[in-house]
JSON list of C-alpha atoms in Angstrom, two decimals:
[
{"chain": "A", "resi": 1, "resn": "UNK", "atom": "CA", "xyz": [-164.42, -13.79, 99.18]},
{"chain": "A", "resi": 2, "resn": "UNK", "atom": "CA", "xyz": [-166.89, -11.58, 100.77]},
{"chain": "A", "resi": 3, "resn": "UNK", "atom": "CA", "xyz": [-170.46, -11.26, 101.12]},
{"chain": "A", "resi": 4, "resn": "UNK", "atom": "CA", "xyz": [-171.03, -9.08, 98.37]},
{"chain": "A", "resi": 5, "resn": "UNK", "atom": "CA", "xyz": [-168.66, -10.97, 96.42]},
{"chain": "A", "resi": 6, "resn": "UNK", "atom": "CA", "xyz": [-170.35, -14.26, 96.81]},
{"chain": "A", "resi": 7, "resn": "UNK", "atom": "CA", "xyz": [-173.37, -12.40, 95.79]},
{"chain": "A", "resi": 8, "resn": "UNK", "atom": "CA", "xyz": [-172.16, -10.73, 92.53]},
{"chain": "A", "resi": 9, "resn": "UNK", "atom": "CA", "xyz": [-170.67, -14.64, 91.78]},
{"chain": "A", "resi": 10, "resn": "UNK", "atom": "CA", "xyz": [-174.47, -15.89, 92.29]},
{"chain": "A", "resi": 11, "resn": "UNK", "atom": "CA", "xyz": [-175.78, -13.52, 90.47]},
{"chain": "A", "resi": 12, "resn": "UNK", "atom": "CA", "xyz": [-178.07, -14.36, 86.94]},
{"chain": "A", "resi": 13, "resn": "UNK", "atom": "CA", "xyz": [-177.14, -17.89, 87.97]},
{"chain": "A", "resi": 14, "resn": "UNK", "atom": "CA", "xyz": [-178.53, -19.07, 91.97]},
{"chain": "A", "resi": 15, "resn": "UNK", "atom": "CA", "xyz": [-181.51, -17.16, 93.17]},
{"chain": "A", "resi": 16, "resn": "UNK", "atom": "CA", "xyz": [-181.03, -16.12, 97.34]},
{"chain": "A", "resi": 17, "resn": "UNK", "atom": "CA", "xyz": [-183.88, -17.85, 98.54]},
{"chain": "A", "resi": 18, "resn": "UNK", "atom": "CA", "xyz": [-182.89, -16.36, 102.49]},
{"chain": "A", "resi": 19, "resn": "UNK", "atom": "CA", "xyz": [-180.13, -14.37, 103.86]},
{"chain": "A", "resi": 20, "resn": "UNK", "atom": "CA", "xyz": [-179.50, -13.95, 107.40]},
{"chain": "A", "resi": 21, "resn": "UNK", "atom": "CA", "xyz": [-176.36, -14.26, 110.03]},
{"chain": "A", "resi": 22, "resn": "UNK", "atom": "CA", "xyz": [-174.88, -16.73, 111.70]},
{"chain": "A", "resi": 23, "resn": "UNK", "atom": "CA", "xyz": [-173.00, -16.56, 115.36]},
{"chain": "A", "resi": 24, "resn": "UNK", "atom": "CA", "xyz": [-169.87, -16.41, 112.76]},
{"chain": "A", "resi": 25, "resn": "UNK", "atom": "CA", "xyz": [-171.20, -16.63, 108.93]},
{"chain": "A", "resi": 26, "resn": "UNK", "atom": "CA", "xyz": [-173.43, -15.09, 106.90]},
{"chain": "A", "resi": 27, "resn": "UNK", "atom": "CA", "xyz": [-175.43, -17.69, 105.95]},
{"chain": "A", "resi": 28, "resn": "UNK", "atom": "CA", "xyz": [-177.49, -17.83, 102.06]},
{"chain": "A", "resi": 29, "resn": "UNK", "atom": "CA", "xyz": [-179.51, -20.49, 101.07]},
{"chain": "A", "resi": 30, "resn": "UNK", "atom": "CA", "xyz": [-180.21, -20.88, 97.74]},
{"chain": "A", "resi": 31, "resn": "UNK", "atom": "CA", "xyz": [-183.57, -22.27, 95.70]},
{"chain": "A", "resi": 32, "resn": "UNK", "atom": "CA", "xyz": [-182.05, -25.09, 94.77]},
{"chain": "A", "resi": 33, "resn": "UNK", "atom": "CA", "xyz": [-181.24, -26.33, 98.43]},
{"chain": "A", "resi": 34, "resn": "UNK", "atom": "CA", "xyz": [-177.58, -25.65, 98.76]},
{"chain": "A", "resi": 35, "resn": "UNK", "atom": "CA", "xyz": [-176.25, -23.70, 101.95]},
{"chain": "A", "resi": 36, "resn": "UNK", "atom": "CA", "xyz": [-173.21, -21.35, 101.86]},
{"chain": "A", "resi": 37, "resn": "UNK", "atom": "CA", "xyz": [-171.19, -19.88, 104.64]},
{"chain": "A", "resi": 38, "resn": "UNK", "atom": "CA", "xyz": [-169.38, -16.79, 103.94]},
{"chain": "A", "resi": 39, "resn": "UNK", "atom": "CA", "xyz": [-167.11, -16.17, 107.44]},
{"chain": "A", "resi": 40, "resn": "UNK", "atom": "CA", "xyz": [-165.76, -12.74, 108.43]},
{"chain": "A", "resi": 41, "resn": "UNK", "atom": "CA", "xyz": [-161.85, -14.10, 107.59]},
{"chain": "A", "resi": 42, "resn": "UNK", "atom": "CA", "xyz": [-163.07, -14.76, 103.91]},
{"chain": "A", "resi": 43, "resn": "UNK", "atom": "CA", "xyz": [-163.31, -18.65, 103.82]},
{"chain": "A", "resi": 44, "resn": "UNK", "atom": "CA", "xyz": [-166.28, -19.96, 102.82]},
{"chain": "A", "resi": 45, "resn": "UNK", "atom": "CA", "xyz": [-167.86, -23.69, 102.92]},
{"chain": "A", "resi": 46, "resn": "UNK", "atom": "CA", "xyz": [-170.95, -25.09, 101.06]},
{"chain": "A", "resi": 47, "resn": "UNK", "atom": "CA", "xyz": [-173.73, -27.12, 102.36]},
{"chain": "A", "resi": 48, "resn": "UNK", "atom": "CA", "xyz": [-176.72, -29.35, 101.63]},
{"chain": "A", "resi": 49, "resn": "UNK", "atom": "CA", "xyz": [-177.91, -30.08, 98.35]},
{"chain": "A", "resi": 50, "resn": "UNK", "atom": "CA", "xyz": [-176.41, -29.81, 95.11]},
{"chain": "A", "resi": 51, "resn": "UNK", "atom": "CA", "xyz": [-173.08, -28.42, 97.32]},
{"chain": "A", "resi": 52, "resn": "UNK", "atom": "CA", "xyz": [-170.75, -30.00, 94.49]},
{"chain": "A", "resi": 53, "resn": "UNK", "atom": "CA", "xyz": [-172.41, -27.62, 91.57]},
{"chain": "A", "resi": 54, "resn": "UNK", "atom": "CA", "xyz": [-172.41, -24.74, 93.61]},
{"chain": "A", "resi": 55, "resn": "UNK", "atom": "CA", "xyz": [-168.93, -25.09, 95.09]},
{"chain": "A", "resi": 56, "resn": "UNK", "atom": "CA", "xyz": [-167.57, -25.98, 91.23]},
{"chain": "A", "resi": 57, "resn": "UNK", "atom": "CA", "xyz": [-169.68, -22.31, 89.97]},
{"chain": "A", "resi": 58, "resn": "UNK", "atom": "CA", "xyz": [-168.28, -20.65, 92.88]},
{"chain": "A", "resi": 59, "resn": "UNK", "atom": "CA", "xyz": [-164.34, -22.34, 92.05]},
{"chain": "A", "resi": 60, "resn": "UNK", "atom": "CA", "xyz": [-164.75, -20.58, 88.14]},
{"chain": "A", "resi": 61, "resn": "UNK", "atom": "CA", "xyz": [-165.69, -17.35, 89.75]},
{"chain": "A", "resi": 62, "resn": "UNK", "atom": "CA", "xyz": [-162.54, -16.93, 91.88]},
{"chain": "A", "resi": 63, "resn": "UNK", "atom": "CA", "xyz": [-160.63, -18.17, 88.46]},
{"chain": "A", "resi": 64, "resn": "UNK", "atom": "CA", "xyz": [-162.59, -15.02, 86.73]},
{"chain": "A", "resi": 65, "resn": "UNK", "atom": "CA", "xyz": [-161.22, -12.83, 89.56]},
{"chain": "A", "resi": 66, "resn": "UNK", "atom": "CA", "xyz": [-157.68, -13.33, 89.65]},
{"chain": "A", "resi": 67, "resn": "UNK", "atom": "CA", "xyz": [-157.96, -12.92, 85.53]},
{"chain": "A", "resi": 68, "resn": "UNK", "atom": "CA", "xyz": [-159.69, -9.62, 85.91]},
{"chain": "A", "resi": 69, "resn": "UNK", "atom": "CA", "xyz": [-157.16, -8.18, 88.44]},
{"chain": "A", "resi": 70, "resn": "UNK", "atom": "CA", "xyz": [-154.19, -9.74, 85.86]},
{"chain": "A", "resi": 71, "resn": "UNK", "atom": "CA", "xyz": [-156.24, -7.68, 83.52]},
{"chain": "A", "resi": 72, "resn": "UNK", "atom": "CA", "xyz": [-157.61, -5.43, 84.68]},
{"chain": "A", "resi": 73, "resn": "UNK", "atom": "CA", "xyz": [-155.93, -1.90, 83.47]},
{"chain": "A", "resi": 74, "resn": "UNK", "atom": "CA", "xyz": [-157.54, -0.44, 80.42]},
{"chain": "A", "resi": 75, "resn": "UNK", "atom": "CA", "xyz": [-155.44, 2.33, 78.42]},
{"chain": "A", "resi": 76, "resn": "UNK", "atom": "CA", "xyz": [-157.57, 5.46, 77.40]},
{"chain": "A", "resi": 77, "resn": "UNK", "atom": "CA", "xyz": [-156.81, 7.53, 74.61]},
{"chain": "A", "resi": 78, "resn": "UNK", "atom": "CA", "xyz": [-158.58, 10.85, 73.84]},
{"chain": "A", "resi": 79, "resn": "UNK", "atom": "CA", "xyz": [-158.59, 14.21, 72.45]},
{"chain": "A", "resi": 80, "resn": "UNK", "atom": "CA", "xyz": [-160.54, 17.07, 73.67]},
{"chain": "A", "resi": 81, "resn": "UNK", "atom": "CA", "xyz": [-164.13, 15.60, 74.64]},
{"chain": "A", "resi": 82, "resn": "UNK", "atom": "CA", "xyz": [-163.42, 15.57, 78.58]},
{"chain": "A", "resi": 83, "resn": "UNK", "atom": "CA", "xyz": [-167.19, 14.43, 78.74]},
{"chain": "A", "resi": 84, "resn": "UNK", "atom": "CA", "xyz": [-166.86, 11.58, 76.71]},
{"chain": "A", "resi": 85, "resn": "UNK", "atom": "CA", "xyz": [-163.41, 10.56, 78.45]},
{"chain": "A", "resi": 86, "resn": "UNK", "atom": "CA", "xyz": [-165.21, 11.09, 82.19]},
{"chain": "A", "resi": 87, "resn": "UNK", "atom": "CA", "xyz": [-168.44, 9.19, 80.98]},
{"chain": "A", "resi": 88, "resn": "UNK", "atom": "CA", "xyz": [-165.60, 6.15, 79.64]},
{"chain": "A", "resi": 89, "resn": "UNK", "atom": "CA", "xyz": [-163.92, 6.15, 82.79]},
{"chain": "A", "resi": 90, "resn": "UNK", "atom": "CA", "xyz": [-167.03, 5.81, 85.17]},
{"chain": "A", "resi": 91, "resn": "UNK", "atom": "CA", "xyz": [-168.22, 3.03, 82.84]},
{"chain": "A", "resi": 92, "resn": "UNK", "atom": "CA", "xyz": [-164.62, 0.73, 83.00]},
{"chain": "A", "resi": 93, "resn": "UNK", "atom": "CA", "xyz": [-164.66, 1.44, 86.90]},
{"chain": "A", "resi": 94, "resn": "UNK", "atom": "CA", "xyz": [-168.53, 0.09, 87.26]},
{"chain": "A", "resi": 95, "resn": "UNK", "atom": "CA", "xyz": [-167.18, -2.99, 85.29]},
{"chain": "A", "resi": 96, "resn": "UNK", "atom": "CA", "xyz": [-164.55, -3.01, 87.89]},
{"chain": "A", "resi": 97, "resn": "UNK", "atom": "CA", "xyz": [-161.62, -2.41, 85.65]},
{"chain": "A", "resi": 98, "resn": "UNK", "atom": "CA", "xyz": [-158.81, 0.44, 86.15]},
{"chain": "A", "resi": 99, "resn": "UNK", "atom": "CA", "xyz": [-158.92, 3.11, 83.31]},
{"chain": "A", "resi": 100, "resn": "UNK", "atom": "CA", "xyz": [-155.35, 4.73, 82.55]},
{"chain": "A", "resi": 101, "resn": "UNK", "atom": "CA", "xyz": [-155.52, 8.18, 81.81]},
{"chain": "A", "resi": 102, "resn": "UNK", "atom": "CA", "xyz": [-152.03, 9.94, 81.30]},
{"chain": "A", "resi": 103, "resn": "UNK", "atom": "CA", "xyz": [-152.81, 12.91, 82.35]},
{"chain": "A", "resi": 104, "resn": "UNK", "atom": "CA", "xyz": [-154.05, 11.89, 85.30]},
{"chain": "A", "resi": 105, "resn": "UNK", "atom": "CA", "xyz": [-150.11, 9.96, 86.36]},
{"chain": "A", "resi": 106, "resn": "UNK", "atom": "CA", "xyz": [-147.56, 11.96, 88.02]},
{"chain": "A", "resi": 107, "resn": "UNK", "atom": "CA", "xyz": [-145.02, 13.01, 84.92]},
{"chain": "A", "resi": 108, "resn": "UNK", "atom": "CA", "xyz": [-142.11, 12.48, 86.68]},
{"chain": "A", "resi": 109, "resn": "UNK", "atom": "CA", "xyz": [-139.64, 13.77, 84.50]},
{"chain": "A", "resi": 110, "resn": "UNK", "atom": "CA", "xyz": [-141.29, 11.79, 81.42]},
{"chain": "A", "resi": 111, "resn": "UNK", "atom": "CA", "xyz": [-142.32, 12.58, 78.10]},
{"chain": "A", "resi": 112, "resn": "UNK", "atom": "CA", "xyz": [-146.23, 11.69, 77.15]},
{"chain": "A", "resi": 113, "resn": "UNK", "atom": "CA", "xyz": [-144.39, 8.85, 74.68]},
{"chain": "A", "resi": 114, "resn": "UNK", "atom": "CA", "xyz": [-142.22, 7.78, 77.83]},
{"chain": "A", "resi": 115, "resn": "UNK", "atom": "CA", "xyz": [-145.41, 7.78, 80.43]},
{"chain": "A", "resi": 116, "resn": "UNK", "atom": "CA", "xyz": [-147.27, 5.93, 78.00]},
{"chain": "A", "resi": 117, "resn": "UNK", "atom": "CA", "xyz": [-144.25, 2.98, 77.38]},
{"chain": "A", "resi": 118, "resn": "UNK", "atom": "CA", "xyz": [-143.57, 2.89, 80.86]},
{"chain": "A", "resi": 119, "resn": "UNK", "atom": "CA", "xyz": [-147.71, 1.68, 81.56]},
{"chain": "A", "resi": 120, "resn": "UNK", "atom": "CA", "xyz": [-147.44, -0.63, 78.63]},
{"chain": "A", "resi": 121, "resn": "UNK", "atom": "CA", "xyz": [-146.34, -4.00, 80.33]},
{"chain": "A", "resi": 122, "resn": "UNK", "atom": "CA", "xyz": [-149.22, -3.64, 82.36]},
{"chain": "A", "resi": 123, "resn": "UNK", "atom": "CA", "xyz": [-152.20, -2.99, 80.53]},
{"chain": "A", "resi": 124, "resn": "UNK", "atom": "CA", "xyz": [-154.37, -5.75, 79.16]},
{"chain": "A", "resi": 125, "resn": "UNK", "atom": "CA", "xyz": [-156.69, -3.24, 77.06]},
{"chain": "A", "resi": 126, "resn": "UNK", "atom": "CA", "xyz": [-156.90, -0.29, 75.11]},
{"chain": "A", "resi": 127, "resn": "UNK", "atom": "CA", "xyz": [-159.95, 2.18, 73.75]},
{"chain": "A", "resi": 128, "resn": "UNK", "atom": "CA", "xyz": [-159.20, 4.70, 72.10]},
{"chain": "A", "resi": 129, "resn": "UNK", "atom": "CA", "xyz": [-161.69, 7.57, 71.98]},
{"chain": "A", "resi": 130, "resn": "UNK", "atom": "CA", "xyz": [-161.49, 8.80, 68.58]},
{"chain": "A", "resi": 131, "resn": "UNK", "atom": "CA", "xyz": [-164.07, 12.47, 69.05]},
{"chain": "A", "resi": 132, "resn": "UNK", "atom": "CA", "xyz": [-165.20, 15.36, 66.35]},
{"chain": "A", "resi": 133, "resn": "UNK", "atom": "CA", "xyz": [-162.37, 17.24, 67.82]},
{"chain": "A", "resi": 134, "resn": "UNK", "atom": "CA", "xyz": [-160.51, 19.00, 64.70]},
{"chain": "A", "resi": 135, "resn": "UNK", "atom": "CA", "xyz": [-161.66, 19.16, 61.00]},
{"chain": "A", "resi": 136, "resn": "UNK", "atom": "CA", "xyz": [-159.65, 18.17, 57.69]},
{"chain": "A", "resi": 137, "resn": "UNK", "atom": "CA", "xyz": [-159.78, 17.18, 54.45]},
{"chain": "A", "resi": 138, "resn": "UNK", "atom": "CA", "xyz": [-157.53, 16.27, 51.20]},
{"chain": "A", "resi": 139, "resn": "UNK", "atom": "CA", "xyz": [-155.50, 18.75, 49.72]},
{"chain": "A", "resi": 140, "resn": "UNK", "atom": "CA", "xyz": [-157.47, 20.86, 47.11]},
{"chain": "A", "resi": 141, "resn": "UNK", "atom": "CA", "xyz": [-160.29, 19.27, 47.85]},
{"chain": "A", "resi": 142, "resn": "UNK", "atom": "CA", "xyz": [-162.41, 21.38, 50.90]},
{"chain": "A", "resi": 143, "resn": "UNK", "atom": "CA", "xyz": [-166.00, 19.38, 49.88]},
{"chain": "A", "resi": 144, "resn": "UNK", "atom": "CA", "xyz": [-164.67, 15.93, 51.08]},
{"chain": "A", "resi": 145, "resn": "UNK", "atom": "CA", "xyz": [-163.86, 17.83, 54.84]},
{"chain": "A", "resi": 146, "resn": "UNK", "atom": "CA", "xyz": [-164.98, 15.75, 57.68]},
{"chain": "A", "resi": 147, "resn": "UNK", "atom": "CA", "xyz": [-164.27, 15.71, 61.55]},
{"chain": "A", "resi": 148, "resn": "UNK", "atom": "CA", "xyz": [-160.93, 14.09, 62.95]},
{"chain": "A", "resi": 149, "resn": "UNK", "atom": "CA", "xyz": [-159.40, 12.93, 65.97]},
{"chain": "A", "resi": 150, "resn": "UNK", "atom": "CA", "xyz": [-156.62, 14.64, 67.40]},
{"chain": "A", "resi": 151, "resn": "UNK", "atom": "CA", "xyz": [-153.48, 14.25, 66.00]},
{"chain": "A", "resi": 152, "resn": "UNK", "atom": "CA", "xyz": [-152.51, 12.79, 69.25]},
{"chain": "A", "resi": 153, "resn": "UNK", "atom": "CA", "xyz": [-155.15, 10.09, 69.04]},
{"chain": "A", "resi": 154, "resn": "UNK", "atom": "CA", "xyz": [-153.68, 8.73, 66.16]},
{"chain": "A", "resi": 155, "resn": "UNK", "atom": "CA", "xyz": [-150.06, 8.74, 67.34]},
{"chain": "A", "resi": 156, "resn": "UNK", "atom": "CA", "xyz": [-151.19, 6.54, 70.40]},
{"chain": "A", "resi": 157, "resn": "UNK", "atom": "CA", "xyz": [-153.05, 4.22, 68.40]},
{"chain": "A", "resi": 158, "resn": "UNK", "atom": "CA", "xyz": [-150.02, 3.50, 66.29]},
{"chain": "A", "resi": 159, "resn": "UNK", "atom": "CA", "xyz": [-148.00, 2.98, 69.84]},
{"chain": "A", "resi": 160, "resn": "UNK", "atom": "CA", "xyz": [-151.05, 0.41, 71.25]},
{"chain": "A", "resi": 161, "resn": "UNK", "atom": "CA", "xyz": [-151.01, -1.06, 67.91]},
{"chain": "A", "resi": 162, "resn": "UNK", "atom": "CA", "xyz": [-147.58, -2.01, 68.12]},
{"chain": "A", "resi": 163, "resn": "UNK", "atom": "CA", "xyz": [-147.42, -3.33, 72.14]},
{"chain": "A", "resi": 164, "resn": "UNK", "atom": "CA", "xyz": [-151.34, -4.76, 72.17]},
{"chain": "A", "resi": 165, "resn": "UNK", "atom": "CA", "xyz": [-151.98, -5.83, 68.57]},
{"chain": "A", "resi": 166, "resn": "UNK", "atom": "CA", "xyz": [-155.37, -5.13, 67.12]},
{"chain": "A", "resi": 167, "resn": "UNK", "atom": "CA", "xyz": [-157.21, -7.71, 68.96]},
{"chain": "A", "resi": 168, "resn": "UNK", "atom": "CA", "xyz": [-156.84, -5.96, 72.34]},
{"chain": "A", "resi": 169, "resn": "UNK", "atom": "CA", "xyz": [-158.18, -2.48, 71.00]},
{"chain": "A", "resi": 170, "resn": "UNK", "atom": "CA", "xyz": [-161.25, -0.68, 70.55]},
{"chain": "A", "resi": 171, "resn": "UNK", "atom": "CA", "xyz": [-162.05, 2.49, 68.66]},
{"chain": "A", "resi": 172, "resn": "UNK", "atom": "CA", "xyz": [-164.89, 4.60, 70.12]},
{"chain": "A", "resi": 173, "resn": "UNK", "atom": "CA", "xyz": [-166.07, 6.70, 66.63]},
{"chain": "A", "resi": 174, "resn": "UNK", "atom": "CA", "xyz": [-167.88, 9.69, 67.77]},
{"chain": "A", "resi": 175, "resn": "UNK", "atom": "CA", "xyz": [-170.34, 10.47, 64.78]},
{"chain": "A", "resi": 176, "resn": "UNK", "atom": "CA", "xyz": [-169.32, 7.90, 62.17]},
{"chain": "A", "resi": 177, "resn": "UNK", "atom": "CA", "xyz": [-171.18, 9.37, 59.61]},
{"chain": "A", "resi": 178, "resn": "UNK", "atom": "CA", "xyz": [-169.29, 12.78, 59.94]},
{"chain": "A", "resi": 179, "resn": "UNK", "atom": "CA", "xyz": [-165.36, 11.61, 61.40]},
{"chain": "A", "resi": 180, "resn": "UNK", "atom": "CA", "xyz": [-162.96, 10.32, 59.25]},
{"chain": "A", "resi": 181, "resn": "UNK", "atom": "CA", "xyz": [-161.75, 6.44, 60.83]},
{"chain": "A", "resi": 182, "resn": "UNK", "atom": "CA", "xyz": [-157.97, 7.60, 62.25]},
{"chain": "A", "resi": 183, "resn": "UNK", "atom": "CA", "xyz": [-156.68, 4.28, 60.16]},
{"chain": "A", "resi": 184, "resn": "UNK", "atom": "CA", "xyz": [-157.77, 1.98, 57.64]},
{"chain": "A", "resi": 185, "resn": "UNK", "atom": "CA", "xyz": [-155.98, -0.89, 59.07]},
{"chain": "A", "resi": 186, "resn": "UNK", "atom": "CA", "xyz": [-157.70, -4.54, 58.71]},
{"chain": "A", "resi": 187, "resn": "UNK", "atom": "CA", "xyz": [-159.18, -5.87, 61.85]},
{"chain": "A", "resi": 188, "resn": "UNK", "atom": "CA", "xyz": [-159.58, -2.47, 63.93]},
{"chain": "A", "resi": 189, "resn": "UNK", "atom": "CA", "xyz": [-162.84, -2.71, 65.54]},
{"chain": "A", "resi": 190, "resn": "UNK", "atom": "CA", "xyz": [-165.09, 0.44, 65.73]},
{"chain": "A", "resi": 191, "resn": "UNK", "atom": "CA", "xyz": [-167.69, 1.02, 67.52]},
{"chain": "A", "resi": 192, "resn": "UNK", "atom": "CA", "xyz": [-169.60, 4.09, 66.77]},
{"chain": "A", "resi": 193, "resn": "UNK", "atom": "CA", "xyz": [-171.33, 6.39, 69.02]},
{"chain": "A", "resi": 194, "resn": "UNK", "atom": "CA", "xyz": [-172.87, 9.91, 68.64]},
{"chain": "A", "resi": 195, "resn": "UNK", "atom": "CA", "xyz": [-173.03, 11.72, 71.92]},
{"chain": "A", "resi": 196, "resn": "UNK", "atom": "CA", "xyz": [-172.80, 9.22, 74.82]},
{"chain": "A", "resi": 197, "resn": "UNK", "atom": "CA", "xyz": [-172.05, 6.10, 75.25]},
{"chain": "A", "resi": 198, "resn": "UNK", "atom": "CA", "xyz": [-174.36, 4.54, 77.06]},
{"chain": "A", "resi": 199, "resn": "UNK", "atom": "CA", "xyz": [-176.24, 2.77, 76.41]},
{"chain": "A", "resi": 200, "resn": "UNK", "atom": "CA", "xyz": [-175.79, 0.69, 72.96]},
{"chain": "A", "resi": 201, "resn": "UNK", "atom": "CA", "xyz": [-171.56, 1.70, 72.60]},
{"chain": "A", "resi": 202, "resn": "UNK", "atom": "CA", "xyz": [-171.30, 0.34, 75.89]},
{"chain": "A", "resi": 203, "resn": "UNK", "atom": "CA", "xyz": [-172.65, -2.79, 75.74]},
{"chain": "A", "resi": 204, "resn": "UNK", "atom": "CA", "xyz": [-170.84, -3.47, 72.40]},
{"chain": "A", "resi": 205, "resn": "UNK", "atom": "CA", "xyz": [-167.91, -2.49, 74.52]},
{"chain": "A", "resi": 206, "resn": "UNK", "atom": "CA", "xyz": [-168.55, -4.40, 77.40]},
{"chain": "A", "resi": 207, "resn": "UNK", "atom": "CA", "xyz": [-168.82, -7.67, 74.68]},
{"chain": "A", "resi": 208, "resn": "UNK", "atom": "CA", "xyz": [-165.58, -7.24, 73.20]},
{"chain": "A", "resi": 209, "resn": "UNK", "atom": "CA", "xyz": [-164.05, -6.51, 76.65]},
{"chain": "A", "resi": 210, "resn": "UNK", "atom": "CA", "xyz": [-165.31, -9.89, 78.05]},
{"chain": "A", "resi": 211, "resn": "UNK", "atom": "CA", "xyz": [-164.43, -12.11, 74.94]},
{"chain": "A", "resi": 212, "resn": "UNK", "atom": "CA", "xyz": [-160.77, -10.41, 74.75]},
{"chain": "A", "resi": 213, "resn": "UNK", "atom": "CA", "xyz": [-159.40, -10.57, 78.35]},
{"chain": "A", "resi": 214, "resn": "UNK", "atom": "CA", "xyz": [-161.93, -13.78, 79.44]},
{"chain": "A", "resi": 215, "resn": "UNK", "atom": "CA", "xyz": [-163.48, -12.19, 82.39]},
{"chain": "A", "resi": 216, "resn": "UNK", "atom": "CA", "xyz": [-166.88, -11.79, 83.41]},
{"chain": "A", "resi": 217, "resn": "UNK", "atom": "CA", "xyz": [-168.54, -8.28, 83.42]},
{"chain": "A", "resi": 218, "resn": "UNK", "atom": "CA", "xyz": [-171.99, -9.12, 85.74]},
{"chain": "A", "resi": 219, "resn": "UNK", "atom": "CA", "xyz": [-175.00, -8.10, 84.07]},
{"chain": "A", "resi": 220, "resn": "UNK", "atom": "CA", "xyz": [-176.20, -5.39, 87.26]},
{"chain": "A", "resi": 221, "resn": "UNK", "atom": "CA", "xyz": [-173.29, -3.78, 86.16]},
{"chain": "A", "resi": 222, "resn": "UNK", "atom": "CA", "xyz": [-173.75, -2.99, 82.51]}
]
C-alpha cells in the first residue's frame, strides 16, 4: 500500500493530524494518537495509541481492495448517445472500476455477440444505458409513440440477463417520462436520468454498485 493509498483508506474515518517524511517512511499521525509508517517497498507498520483499531481498519481496507480488483470490470451497453456513454465511463474510472466498451476491444475476427461472451467470465457488473435514441409505438396506434433504446440495447440486456442475473445490472433510463423501459421484467432496477448523470443518477449508481460487488467507493470520489 502506498501513500495515497493509505490516505484514501483513512479517509471519512482518521483525520491526518501531521504528515511529514521519515529517513525511510512517510510518517502520518493521526488525532487519535496512532502512528503509521508507510515505507517506499509498500509495507507498512502502526504505532502508538489505539495501533490495534487502526491496524484492524487498515486490514478491511486491503480486503476491500483485492474485492474491487476481483470486481472490478463493469460491462457498458449503449446506443447512440456517445456523451452519455463518455460521461459513464469517466464516472466508473473515478470510482476506480474498468468500464468495458466493445467497441473500444480489438474485434479479432469476432462477432459483437462473440466479443461480448468472450468478456463475460470476467465482468462483475453491468449498466446498461438505455438513451432517447429511436422512436416507436404499437401497431395502429401512433398516439401511444414514445422514445426507445436501440434495438441493440435490448439484445445485450437479454445476454447480461442471462450470464449476470438481475441483481448485478443497472438500467440508466434517459427521460423516463418519454422512453419506453426496454423490459418489463421483475427486479430490473432503473435509474432514471434526463441529460447527465451526475449528479443524482450517479450517486444512486454508485449505491447499488457498492451494495452489489461489496466494495467501497470513497466519498472524494463520488
Amino acid at each position: 500500500m502506498n501513500l495515497e493509498q493509505m490516505k484514501s483508506c483513512l479517509y471519512g474515518v482518521y483525520a491526518i493530524a501531521e504528515e511529514k517524511s521519515t529517513a525511510n517512511a512517510e510518517q502520518l499521525k493521526l488525532d487519535n494518537g496512532a502512528v503509521i509508517n508507510v515505507f517506499g517497498n509498500g509495507n507498512y507498520n502502526v504505532q502508538g495509541k489505539n495501533s490495534a483499531e487502526v491496524k484492524e481498519h487498515i486490514e478491511q481496507c486491503l480486503g476491500i481492495n483485492k474485492i474491487i480488483d476481483k470486481n472490478k470490470k463493469v460491462f457498458i451497453v449503449y446506443g447512440h448517445d456517445e456523451k452519455a456513454r463518455n460521461e459513464l465511463e469517466n464516472i466508473l474510472r473515478r470510482w476506480g472500476l474498468e468500464p468495458i466498451i466493445l467497441d473500444k476491444k480489438a474485434s479479432g475476427g469476432k462477432t459483437i455477440i462473440e466479443k461480448l461472451e468472450s468478456q463475460m467470465p470476467e465482468i462483475g457488473y453491468g449498466i446498461i444505458l438505455a438513451t432517447a435514441d429511436d422512436e416507436g409505438y404499437r401497431k395502429d396506434a401512433p398516439n401511444e409513440k414514445m422514445f426507445r433504446c436501440r434495438q441493440n440495447v435490448v439484445l445485450e440486456l437479454g445476454m447480461l440477463l442471462s450470464k449476470l442475473g438481475r441483481e448485478r445490472i443497472a438500467i440508466l433510463l434517459q427521460h423516463p417520462n418519454e422512453t419506453e423501459r426496454p423490459s418489463d421484467i421483475q427486479g430490473l432496477l432503473y435509474i432514471p436520468f434526463e441529460d447527465k448523470l451526475e449528479p443524482d443518477a450517479s450517486k444512486l449508481l454508485a449505491r447499488e454498485i457498492e451494495d452489489k460487488l461489496d466494495i467501497v467507493i470513497p466519498a472524494s470520489k463520488l
